[in-house]
PDB file of C-alpha atoms in Angstrom:
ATOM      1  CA  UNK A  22     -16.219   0.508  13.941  1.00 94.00           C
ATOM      2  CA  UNK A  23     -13.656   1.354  11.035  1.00 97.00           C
ATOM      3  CA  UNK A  24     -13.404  -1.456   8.237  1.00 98.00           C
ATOM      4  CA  UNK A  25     -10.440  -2.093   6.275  1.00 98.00           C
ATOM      5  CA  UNK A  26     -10.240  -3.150   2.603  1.00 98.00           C
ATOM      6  CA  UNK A  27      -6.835  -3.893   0.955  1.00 98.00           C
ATOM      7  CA  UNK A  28      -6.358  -5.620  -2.466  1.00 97.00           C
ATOM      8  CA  UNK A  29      -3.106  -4.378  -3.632  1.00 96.00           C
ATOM      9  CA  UNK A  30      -1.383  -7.208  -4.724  1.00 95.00           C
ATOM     10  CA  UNK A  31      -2.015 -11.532  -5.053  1.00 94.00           C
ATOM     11  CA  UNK A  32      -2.443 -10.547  -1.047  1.00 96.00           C
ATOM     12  CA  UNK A  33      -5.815  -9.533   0.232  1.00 97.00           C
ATOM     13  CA  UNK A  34      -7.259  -8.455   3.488  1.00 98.00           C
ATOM     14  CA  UNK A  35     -10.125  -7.030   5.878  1.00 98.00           C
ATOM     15  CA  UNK A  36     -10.003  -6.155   9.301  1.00 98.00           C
ATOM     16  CA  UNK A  37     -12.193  -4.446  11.552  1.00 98.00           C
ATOM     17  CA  UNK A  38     -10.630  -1.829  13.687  1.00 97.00           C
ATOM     18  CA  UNK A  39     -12.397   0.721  16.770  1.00 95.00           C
ATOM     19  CA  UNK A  40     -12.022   4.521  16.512  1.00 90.00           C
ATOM     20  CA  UNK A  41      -8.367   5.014  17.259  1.00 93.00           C
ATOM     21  CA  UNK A  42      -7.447   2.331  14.608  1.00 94.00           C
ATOM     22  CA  UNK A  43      -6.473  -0.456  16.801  1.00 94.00           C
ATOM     23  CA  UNK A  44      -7.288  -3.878  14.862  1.00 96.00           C
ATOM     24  CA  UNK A  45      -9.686  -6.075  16.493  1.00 96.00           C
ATOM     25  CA  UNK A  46     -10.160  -8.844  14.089  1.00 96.00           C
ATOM     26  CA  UNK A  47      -8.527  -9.846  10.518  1.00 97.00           C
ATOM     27  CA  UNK A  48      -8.716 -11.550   7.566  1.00 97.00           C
ATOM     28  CA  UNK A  49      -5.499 -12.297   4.799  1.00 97.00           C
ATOM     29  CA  UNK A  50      -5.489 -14.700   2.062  1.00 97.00           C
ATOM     30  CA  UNK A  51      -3.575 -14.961  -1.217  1.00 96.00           C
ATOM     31  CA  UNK A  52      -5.707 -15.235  -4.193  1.00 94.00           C
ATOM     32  CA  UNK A  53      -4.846 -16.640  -7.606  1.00 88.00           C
ATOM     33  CA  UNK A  54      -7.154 -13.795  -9.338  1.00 89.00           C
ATOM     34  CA  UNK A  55      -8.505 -10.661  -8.761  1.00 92.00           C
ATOM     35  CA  UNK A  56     -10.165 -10.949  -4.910  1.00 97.00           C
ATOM     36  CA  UNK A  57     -13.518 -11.071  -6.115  1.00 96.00           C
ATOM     37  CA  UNK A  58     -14.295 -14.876  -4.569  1.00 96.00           C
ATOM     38  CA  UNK A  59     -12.763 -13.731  -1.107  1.00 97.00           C
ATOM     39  CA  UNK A  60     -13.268 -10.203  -0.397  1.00 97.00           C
ATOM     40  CA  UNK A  61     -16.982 -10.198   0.359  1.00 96.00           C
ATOM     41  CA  UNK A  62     -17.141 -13.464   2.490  1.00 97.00           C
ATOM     42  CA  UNK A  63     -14.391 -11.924   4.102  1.00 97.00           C
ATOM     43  CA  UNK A  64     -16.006  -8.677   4.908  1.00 97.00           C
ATOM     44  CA  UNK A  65     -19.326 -11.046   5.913  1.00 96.00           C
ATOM     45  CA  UNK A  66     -17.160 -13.100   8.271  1.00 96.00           C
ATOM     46  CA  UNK A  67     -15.784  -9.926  10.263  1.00 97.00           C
ATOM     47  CA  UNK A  68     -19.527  -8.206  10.526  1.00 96.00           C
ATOM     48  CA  UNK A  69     -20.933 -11.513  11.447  1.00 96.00           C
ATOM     49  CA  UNK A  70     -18.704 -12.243  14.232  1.00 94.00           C
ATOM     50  CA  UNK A  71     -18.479  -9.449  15.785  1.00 93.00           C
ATOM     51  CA  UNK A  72     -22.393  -9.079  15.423  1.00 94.00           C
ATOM     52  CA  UNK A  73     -22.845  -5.845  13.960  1.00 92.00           C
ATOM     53  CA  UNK A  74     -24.375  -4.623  10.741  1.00 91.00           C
ATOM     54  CA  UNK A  75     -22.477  -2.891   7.446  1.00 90.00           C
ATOM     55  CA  UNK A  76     -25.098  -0.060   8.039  1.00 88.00           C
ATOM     56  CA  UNK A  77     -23.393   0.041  11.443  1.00 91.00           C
ATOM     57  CA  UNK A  78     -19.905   1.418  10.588  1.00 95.00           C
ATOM     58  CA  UNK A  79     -18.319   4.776  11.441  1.00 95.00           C
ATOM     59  CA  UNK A  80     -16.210   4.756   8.323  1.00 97.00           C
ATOM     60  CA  UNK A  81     -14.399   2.025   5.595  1.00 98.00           C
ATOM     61  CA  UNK A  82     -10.946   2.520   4.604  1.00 98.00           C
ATOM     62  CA  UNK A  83      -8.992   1.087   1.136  1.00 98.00           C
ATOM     63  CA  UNK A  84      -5.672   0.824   0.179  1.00 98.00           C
ATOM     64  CA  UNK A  85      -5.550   1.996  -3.559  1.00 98.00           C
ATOM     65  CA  UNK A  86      -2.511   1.127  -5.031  1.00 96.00           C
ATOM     66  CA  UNK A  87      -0.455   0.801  -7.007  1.00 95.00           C
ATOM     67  CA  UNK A  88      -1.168  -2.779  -7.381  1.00 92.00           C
ATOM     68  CA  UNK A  89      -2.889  -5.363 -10.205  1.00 91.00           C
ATOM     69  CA  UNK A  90      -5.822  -3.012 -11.807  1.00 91.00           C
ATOM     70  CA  UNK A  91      -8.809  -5.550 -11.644  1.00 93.00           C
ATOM     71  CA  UNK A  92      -7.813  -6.851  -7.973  1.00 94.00           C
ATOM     72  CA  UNK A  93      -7.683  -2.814  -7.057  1.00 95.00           C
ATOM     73  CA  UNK A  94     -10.808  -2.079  -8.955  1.00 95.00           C
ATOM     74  CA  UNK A  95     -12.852  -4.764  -6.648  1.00 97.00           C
ATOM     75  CA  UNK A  96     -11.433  -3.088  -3.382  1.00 97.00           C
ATOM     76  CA  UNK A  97     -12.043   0.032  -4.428  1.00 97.00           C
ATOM     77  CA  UNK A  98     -15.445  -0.697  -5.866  1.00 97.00           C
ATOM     78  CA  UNK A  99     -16.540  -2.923  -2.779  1.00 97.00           C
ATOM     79  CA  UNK A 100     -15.653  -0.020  -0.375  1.00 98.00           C
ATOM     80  CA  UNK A 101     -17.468   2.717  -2.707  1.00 97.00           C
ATOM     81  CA  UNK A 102     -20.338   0.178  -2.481  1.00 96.00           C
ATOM     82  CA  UNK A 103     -20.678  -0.268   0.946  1.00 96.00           C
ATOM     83  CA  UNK A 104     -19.727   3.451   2.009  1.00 96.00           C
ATOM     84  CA  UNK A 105     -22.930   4.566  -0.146  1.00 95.00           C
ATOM     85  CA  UNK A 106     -25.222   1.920   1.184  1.00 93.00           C
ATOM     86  CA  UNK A 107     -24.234   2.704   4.650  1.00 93.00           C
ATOM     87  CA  UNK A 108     -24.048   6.591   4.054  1.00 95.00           C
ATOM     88  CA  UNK A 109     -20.663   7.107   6.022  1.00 95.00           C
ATOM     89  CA  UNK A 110     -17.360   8.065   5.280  1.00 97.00           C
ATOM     90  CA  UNK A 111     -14.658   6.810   3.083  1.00 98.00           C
ATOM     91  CA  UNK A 112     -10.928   6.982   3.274  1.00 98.00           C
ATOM     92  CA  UNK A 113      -7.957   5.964   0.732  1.00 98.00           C
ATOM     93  CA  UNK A 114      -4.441   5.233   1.384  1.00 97.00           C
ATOM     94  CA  UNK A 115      -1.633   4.618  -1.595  1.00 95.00           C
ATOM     95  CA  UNK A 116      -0.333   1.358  -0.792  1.00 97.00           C
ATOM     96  CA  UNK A 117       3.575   2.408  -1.189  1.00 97.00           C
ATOM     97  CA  UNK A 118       2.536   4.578   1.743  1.00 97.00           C
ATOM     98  CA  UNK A 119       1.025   2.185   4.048  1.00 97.00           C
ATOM     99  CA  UNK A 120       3.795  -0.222   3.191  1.00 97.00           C
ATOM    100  CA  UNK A 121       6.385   2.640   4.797  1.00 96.00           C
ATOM    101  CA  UNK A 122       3.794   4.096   7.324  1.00 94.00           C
ATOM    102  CA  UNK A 123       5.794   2.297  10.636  1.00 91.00           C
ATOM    103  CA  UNK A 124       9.018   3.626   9.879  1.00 90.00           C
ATOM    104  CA  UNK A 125       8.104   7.151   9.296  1.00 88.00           C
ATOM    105  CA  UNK A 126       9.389   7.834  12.994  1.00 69.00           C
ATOM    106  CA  UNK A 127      11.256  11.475  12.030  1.00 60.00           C
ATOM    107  CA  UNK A 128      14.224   9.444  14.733  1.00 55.00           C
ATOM    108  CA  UNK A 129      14.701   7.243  12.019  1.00 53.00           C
ATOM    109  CA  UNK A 130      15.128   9.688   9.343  1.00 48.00           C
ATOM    110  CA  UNK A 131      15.359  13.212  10.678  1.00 48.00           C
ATOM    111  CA  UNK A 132      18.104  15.944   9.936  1.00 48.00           C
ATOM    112  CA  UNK A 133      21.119  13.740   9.211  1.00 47.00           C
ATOM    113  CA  UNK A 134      22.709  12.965   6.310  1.00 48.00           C
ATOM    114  CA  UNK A 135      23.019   9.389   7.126  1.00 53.00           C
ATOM    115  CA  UNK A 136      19.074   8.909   8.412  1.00 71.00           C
ATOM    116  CA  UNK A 137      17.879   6.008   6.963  1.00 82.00           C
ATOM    117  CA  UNK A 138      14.846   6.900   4.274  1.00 90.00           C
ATOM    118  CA  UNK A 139      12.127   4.340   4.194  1.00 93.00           C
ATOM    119  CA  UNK A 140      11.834   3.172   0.822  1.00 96.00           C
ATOM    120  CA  UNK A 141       8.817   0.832  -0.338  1.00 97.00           C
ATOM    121  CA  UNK A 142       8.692  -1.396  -2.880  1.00 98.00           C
ATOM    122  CA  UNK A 143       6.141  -3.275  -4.444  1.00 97.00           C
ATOM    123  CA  UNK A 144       5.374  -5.678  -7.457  1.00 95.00           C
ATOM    124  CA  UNK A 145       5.065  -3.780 -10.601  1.00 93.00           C
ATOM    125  CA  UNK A 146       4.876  -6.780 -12.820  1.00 89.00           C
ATOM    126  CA  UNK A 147       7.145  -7.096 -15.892  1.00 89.00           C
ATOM    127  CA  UNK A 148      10.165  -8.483 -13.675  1.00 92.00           C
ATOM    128  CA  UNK A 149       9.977  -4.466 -12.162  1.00 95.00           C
ATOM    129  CA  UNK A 150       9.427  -3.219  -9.227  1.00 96.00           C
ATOM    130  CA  UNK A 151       7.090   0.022  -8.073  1.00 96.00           C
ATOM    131  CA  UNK A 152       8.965   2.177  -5.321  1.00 97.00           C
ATOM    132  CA  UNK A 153       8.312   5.177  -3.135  1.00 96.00           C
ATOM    133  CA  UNK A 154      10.478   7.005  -1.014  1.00 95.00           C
ATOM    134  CA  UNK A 155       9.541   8.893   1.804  1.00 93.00           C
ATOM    135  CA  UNK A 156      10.662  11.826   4.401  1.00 88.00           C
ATOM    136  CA  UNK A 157       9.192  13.018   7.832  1.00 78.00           C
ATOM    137  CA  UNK A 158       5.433  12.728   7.744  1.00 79.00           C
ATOM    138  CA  UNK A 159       4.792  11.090   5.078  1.00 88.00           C
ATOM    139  CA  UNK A 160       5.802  13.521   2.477  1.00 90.00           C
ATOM    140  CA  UNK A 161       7.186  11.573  -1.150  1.00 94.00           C
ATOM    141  CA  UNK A 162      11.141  12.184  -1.520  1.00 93.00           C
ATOM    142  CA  UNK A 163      10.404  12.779  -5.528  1.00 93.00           C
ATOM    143  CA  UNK A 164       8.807  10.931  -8.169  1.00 94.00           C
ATOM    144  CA  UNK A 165       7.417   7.256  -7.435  1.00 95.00           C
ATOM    145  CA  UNK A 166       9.947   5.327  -9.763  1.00 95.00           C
ATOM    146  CA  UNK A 167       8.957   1.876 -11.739  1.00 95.00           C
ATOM    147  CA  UNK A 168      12.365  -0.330 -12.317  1.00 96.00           C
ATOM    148  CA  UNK A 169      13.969  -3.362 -12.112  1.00 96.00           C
ATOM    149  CA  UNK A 170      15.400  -4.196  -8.797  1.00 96.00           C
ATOM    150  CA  UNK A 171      18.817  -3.655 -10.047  1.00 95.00           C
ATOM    151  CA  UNK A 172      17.792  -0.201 -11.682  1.00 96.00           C
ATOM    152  CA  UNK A 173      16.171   1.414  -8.346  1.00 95.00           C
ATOM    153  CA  UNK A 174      19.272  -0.263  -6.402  1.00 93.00           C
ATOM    154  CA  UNK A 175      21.911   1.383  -8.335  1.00 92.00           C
ATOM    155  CA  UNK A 176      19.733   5.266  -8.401  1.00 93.00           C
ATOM    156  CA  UNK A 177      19.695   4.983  -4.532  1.00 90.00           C
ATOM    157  CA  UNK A 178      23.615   4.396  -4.389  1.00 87.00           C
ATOM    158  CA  UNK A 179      24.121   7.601  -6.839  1.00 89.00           C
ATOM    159  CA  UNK A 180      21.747   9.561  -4.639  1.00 86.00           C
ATOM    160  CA  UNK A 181      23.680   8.023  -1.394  1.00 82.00           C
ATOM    161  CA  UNK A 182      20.752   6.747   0.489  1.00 79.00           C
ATOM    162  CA  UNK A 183      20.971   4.939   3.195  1.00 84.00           C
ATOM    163  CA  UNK A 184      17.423   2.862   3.275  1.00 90.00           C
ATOM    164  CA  UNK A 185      14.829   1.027   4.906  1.00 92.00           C
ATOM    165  CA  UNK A 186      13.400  -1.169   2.217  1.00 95.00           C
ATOM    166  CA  UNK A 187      10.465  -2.273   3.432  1.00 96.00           C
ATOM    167  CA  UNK A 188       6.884  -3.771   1.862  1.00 97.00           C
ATOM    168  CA  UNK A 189       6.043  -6.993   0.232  1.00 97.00           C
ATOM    169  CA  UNK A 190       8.442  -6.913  -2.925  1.00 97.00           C
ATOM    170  CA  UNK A 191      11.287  -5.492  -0.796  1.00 97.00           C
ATOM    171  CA  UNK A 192      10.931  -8.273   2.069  1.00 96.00           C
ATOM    172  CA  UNK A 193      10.246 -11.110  -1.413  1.00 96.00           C
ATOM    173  CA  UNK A 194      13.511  -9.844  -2.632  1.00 95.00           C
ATOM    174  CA  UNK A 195      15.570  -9.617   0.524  1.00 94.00           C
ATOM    175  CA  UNK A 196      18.065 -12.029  -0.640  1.00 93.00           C
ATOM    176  CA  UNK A 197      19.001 -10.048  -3.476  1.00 92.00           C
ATOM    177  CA  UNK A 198      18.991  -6.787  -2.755  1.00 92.00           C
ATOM    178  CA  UNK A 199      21.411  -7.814   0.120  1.00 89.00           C
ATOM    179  CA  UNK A 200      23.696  -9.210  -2.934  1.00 89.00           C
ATOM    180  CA  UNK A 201      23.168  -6.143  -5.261  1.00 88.00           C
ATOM    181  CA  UNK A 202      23.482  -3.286  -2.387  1.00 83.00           C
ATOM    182  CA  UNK A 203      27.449  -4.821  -2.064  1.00 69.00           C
ATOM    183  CA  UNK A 204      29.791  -2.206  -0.695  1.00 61.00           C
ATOM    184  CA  UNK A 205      27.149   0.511  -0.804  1.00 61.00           C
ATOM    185  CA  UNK A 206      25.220   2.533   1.452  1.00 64.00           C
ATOM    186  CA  UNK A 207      24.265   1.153   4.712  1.00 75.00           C
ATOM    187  CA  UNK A 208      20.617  -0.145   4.153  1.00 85.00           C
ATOM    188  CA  UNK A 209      17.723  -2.788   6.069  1.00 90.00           C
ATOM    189  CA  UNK A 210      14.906  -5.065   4.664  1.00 93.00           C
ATOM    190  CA  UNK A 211      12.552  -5.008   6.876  1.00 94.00           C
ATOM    191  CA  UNK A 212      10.323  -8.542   7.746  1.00 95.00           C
ATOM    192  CA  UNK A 213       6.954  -8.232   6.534  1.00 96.00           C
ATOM    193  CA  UNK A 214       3.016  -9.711   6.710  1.00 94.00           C
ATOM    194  CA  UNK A 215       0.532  -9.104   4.630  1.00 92.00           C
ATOM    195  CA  UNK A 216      -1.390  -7.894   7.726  1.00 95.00           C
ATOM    196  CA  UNK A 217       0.660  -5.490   7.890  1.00 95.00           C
ATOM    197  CA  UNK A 218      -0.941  -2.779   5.343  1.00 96.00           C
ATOM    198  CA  UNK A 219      -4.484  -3.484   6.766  1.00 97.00           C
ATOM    199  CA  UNK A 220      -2.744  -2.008  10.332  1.00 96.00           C
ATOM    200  CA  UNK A 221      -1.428   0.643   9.010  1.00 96.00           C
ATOM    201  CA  UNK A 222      -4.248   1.221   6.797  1.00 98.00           C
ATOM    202  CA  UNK A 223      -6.870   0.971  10.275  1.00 97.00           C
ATOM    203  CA  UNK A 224      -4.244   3.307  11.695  1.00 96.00           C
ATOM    204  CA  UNK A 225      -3.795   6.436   9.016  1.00 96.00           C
ATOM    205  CA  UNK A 226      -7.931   6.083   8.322  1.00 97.00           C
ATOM    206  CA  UNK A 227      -9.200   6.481  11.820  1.00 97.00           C
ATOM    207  CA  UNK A 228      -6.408   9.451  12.186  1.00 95.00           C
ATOM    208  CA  UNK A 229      -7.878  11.109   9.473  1.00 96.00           C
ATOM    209  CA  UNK A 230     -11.696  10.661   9.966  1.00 97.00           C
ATOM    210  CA  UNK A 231     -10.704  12.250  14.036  1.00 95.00           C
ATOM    211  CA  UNK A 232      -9.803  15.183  12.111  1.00 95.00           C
ATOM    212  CA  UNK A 233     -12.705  15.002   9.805  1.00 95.00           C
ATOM    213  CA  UNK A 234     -10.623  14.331   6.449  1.00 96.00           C
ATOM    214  CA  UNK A 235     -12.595  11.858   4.228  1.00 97.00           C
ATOM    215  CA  UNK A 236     -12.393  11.598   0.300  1.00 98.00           C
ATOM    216  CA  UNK A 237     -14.801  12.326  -1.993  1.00 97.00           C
ATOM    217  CA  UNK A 238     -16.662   9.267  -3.220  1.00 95.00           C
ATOM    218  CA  UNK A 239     -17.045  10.431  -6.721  1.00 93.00           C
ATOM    219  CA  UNK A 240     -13.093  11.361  -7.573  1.00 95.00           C
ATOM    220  CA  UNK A 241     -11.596   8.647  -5.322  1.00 96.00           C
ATOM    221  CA  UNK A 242     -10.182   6.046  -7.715  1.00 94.00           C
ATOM    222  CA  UNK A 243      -7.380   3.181  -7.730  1.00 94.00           C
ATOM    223  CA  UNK A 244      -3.423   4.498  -8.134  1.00 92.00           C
ATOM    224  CA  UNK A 245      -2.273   3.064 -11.397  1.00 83.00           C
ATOM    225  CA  UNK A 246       1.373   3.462 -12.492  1.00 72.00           C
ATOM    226  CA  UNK A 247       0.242   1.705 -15.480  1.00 65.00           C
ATOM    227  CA  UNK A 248      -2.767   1.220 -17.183  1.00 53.00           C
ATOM    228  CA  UNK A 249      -3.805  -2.057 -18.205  1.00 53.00           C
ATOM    229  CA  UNK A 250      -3.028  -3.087 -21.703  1.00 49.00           C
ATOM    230  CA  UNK A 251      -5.725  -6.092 -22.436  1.00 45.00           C
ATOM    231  CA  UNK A 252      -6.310  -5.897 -26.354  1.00 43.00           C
ATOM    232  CA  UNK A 253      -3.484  -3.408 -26.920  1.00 40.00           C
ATOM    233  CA  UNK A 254       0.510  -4.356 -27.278  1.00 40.00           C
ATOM    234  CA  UNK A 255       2.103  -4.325 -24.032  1.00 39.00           C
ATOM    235  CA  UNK A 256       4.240  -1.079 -24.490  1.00 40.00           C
ATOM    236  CA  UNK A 257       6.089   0.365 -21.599  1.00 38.00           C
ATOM    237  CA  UNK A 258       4.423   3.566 -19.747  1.00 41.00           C
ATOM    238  CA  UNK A 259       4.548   5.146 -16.301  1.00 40.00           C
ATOM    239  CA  UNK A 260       1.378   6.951 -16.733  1.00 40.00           C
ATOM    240  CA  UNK A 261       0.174   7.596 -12.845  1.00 44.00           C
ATOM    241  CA  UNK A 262      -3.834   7.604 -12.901  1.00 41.00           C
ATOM    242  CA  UNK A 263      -5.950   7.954 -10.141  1.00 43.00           C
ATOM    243  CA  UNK A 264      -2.973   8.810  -7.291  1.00 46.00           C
ATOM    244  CA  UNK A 265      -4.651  10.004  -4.120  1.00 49.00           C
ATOM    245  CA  UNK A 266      -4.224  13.639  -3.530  1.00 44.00           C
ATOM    246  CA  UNK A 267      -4.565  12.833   0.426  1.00 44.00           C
ATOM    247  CA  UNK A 268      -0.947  11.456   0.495  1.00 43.00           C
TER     248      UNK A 268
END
């Protein structure tokens, strides 16, 4: 039994999945802090019910980021905590990836020059946005870019994309993108759940531990595009810490 830990935005989750990744139970809430109140019952509910021990797991899976840096440090920390007590394996996914992980069909986005690239976005803070772009299996099309809607908008019409925008910011600012992308490439904003990272999060893990790829617990730590600035002036940096060499 694979558990699944996400905490990358006001938008938490756990879900309990078999060994091929398919979800048999959830839990989502929205949470005015950092997670801390709801992630624990949360994971308590899904053992409980399904009558099984934390000891009992195969394996627990977190999404880590880029997203708030104390709600990511209590997912990341509560799956750290639990793979050690239960001595079995841990897995981390980058939350721009999870948030693109159903359109990565190479169909969608293969050899043409007008395949559609899903691109993810997700709430950077600061009125900005965090996006990733990505090819055939997952690979990054460049640089994970921090901007305001507008900003990322206008760099994928230069670089004539023609995009899936999918993930929570994309889907909370369907509206206008629609209004911004104007005469420009063709693009889609795809509907989204907040159950739908701790799928695709069930679904990459399990894929992973069947081929015996874990992460290290020592070196596996949140994705930050920006470090937090509590007592220090909140100047502007894209300083990556922490991104997971798996993806």
């Amino acid at each position: 039994m694979l558990l699944s830990i996400d905490t990358s935005s006001r938008y938490g989750g756990a879900a309990l999945a078999d060994g091929d990744g398919q979800l048999l139970e959830v839990r989502v809430w929205r949470s005015a802090a950092n997670h801390t109140a709801q992630l624990m019952p949360a994971v308590s509910e899904l053992l409980t019910g399904r009558d099984i021990r934390a000891a009992e797991l195969t394996g627990v899976a977190v999404a880590l980021g880029p997203g708030p840096f104390s709600a990511l440090r209590v997912g990341v920390s509560a799956a750290k905590g639990l793979a050690i007590a239960g001595g079995f394996p841990i897995v981390g996914v980058d939350t721009l990836l999870l948030e693109a992980w159903r359109y990565l069909d190479p169909a969608l986005h293969g050899q043409r020059p007008d395949a559609l690239v899903p691109i993810s976005w997700l709430d950077a803070g600061r009125n900005e946005i965090a996006a990733g772009a990505f090819g055939v299996g997952g690979q990054r099309l460049g640089d994970d870019r921090v901007a305001s809607p507008a900003e990322l908008l206008r760099q994928d019409a230069e670089d004539q994309r023609a995009a899936i925008y999918c993930g929570e910011a994309a889907w909370a600012q369907r509206e206008e993108i629609a209004a911004l992308i104007g005469d420009g490439p063709a693009c889609v904003v795809m509907p989204w759940t907040p159950a739908d990272r701790l799928w695709a999060l069930a679904e990459m893990a399990a894929g992973r531990l069947s081929e015996g790829h874990a992460d290290d617990l020592s070196s596996l730590q949140p994705y930050y595009l920006r470090m937090p600035t509590i007592g220090a002036p909140r100047q502007r940096d894209r300083v990556r810490q922490g991104r997971p060499s798996s993806s």
